[in-house]
PDB file of C-alpha atoms in Angstrom:
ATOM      1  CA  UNK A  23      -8.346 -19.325  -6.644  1.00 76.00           C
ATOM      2  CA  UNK A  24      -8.279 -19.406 -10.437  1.00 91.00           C
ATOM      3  CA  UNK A  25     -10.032 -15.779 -12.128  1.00 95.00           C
ATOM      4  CA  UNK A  26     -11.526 -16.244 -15.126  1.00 96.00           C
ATOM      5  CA  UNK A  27     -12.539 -13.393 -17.634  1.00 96.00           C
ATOM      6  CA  UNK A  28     -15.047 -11.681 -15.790  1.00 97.00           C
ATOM      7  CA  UNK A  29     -13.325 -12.021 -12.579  1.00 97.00           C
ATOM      8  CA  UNK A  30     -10.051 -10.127 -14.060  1.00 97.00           C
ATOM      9  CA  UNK A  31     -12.721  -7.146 -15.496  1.00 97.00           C
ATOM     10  CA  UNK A  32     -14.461  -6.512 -12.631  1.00 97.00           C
ATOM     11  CA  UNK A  33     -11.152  -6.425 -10.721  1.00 97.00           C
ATOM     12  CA  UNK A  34      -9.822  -4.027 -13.260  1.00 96.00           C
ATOM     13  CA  UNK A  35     -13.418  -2.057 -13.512  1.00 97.00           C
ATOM     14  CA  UNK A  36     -13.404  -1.868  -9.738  1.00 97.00           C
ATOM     15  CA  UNK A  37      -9.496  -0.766  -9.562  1.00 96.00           C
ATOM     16  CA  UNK A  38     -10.309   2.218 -11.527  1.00 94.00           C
ATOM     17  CA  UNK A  39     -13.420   3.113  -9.738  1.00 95.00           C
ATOM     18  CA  UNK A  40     -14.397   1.709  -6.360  1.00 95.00           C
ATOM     19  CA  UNK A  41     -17.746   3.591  -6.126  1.00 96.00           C
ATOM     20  CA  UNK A  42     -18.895   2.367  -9.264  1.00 97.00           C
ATOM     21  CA  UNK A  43     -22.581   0.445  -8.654  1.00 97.00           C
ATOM     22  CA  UNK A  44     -23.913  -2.979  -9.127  1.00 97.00           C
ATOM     23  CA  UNK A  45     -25.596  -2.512 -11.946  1.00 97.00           C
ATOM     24  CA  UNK A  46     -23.058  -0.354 -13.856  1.00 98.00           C
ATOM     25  CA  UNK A  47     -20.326  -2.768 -13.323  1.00 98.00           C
ATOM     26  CA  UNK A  48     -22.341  -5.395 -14.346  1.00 98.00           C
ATOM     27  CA  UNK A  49     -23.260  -3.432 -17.132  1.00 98.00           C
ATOM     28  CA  UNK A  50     -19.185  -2.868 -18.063  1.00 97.00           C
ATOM     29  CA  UNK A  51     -18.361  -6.506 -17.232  1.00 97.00           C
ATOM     30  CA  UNK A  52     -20.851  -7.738 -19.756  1.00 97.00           C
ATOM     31  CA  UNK A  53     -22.750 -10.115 -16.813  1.00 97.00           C
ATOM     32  CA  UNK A  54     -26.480  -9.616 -15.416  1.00 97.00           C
ATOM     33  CA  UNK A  55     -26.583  -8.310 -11.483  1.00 97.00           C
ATOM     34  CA  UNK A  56     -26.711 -11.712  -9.984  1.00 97.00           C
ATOM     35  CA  UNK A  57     -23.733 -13.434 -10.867  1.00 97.00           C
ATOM     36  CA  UNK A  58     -21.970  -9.962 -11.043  1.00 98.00           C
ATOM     37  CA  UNK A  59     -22.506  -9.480  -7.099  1.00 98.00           C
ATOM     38  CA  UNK A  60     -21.693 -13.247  -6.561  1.00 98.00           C
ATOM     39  CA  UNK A  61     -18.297 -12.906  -8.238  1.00 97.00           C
ATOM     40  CA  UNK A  62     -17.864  -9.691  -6.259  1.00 98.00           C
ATOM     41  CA  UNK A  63     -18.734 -11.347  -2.984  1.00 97.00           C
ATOM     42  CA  UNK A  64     -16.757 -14.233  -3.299  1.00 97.00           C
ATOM     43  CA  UNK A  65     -13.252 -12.097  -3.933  1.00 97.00           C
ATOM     44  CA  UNK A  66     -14.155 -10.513  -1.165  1.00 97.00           C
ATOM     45  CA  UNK A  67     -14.411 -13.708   0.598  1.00 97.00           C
ATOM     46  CA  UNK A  68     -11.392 -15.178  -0.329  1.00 97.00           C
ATOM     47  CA  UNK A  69      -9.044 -11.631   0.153  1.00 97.00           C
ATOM     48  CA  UNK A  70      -8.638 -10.842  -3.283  1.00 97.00           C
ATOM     49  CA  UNK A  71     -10.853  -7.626  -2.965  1.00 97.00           C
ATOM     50  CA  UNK A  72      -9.805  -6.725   0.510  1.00 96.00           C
ATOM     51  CA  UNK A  73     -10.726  -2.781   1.004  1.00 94.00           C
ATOM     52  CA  UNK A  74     -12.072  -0.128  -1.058  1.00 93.00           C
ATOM     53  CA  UNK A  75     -10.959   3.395  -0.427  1.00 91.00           C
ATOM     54  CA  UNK A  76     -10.995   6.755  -1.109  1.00 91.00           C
ATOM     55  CA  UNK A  77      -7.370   8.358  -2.804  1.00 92.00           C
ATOM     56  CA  UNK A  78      -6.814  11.023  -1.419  1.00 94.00           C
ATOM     57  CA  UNK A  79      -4.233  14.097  -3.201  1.00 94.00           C
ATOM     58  CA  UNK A  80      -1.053  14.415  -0.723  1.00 94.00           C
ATOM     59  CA  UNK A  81      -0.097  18.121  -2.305  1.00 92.00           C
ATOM     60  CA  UNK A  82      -3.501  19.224  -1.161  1.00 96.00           C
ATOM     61  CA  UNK A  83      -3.496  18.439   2.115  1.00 97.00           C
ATOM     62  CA  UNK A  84      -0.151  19.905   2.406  1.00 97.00           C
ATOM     63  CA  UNK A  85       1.393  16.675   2.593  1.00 97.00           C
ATOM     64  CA  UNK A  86       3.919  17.175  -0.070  1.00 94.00           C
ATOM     65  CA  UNK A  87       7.193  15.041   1.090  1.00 97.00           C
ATOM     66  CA  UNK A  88       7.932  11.818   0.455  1.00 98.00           C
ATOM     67  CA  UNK A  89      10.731   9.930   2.351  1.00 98.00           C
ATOM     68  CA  UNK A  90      12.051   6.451   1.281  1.00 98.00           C
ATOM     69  CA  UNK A  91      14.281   4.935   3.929  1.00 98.00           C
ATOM     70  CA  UNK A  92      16.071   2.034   4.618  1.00 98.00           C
ATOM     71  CA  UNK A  93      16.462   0.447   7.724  1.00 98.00           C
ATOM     72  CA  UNK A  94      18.755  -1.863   8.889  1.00 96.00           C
ATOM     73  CA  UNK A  95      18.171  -4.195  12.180  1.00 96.00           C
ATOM     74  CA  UNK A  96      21.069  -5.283  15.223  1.00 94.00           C
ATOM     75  CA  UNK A  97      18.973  -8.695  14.849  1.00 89.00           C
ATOM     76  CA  UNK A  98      17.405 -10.616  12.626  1.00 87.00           C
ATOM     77  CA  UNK A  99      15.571 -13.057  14.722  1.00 87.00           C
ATOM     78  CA  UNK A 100      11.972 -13.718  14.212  1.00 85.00           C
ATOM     79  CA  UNK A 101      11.059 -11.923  17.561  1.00 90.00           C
ATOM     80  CA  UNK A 102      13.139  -9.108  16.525  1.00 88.00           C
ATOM     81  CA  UNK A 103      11.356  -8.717  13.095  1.00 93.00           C
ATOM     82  CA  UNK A 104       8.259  -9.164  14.815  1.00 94.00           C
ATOM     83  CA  UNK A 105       8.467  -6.003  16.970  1.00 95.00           C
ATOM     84  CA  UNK A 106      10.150  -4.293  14.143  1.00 96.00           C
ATOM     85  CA  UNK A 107       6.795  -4.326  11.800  1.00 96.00           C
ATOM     86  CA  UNK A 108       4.120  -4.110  15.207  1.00 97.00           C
ATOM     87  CA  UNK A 109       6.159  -0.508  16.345  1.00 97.00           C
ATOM     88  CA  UNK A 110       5.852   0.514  12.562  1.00 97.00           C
ATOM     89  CA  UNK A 111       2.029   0.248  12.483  1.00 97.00           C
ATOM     90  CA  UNK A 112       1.603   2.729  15.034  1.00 96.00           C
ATOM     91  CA  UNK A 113       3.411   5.542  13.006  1.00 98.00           C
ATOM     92  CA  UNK A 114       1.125   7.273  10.690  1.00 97.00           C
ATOM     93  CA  UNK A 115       3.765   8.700   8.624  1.00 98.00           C
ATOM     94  CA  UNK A 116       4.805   5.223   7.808  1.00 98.00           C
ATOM     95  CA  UNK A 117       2.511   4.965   4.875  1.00 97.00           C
ATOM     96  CA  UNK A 118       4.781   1.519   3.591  1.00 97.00           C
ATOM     97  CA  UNK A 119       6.744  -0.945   4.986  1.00 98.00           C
ATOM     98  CA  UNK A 120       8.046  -3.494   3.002  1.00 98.00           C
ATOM     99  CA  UNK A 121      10.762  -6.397   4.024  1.00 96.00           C
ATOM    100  CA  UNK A 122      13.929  -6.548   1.419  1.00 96.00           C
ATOM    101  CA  UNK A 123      16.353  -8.741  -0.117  1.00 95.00           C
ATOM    102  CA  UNK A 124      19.898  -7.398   0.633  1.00 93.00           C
ATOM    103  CA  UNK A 125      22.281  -5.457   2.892  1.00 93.00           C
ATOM    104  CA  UNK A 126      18.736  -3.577   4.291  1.00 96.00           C
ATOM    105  CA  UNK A 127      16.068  -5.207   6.776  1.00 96.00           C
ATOM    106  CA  UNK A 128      13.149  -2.910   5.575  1.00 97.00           C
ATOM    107  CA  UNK A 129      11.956  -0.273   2.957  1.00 98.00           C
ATOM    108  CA  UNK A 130       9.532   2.301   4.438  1.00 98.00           C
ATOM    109  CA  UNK A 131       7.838   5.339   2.891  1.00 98.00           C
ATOM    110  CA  UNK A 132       6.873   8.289   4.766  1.00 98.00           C
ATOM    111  CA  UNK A 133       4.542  11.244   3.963  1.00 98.00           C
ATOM    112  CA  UNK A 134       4.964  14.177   5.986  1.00 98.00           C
ATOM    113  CA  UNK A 135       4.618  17.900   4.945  1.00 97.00           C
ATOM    114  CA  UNK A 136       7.932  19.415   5.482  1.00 97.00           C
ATOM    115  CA  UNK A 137      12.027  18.341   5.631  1.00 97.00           C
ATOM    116  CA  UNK A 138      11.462  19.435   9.406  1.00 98.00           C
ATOM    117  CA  UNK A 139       8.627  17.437   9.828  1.00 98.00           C
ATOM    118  CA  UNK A 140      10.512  14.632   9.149  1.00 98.00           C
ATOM    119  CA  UNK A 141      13.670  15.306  11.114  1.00 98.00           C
ATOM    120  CA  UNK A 142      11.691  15.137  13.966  1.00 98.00           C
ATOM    121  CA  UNK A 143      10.014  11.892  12.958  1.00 98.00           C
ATOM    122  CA  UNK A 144      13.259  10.859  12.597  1.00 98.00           C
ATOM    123  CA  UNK A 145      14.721  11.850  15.486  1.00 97.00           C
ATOM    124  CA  UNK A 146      11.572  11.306  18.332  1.00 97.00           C
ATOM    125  CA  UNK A 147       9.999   7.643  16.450  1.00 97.00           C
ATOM    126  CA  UNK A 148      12.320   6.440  13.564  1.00 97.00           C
ATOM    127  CA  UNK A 149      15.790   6.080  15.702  1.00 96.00           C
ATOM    128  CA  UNK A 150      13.896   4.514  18.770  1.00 95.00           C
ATOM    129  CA  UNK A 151      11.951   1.571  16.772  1.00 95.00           C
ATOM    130  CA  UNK A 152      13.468  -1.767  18.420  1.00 91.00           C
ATOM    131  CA  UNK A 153      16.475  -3.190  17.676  1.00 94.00           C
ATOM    132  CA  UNK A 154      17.008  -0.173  14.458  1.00 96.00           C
ATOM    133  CA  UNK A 155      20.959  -0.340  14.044  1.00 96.00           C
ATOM    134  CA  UNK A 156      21.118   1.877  10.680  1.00 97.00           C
ATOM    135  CA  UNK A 157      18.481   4.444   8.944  1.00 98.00           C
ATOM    136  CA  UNK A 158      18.976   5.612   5.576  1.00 97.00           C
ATOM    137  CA  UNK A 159      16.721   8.412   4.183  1.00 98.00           C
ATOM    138  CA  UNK A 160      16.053   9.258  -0.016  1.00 98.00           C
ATOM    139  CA  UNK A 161      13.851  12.185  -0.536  1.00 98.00           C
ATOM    140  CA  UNK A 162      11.559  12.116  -3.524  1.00 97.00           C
ATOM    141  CA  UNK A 163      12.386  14.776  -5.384  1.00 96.00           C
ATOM    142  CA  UNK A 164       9.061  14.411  -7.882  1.00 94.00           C
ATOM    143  CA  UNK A 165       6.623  11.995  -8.307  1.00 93.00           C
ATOM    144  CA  UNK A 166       6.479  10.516 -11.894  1.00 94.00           C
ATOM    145  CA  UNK A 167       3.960   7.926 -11.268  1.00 94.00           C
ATOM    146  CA  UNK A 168       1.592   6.592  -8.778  1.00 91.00           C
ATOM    147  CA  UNK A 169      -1.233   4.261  -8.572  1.00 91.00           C
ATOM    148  CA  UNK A 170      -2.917   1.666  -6.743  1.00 92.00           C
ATOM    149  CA  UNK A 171      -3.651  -0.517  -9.680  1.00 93.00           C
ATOM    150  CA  UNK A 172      -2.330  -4.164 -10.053  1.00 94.00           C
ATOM    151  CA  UNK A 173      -1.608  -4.967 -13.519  1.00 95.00           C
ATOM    152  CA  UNK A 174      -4.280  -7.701 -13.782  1.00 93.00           C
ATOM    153  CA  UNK A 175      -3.830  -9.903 -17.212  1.00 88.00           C
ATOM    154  CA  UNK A 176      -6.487 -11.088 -19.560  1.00 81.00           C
ATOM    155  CA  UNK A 177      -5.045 -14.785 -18.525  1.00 73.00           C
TER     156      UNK A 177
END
């Protein structure tokens, strides 16, 4: 689907704030209501707008460790991928998964609140995923940035 001008600001408009209204963003966008909510609609129809959420702070809910790990499968067969990513959306921790180029099968990030929180992830989910042949853990030491912002371009 080709995004023209308006498109790429309400996308941007709504990136920054989710709750914003109708008639504010179509206010910001420079469009009347209408054709605002049209434009709106029809992202949301074709998967370009696909949830809208509330951030939440991690620190604040005590949920101040962050775990990157890599994970390396025994196969690499499309069954054995497949069972790979279905057992890893049943762990809540496992706020990321992400397939990789390279020596690794997988890049996942975990939230948890403490080092021993995560040792028993590790040791009670993580090791017993199908087919997991090698886990590599990188704590996060500190969190320079974050955000759930695509870098949309004024075309």
């Amino acid at each position: 689907m080709k995004l023209d001008k308006f498109d790429r600001e309400i996308l941007r408009v709504l990136q920054q704030d989710a709750t914003v209204s109708m008639a504010e963003l179509s206010q910001k966008v420079g469009l009347s209501h209408t054709p605002c909510w049209r434009r709106v609609k029809r992202m949301e129809a074709d998967d370009i707008i696909v949830g809208k959420v509330t951030l939440l702070n991690s620190k604040k809910l005590n949920l101040g460790v962050s775990v990157f790990i890599f994970v390396t499968l025994k196969n690499h067969d499309g069954d054995s991928l497949t069972d790979f990513e279905q057992a890893v959306q049943s762990i809540d921790e496992v706020v990321e998964c992400h397939t990789t180029s390279g020596e690794k099968d997988y890049l996942l990030k975990v939230v948890v609140e403490s080092i021993e929180e995560y040792e028993n992830l590790l040791k009670n989910k993580l090791t017993h995923l199908p087919l997991v042949d090698h886990i590599s853990s990188t704590f996060a030491l500190k969190q320079v940035k974050n955000t759930t912002q695509l870098p949309i371009k004024s075309q």
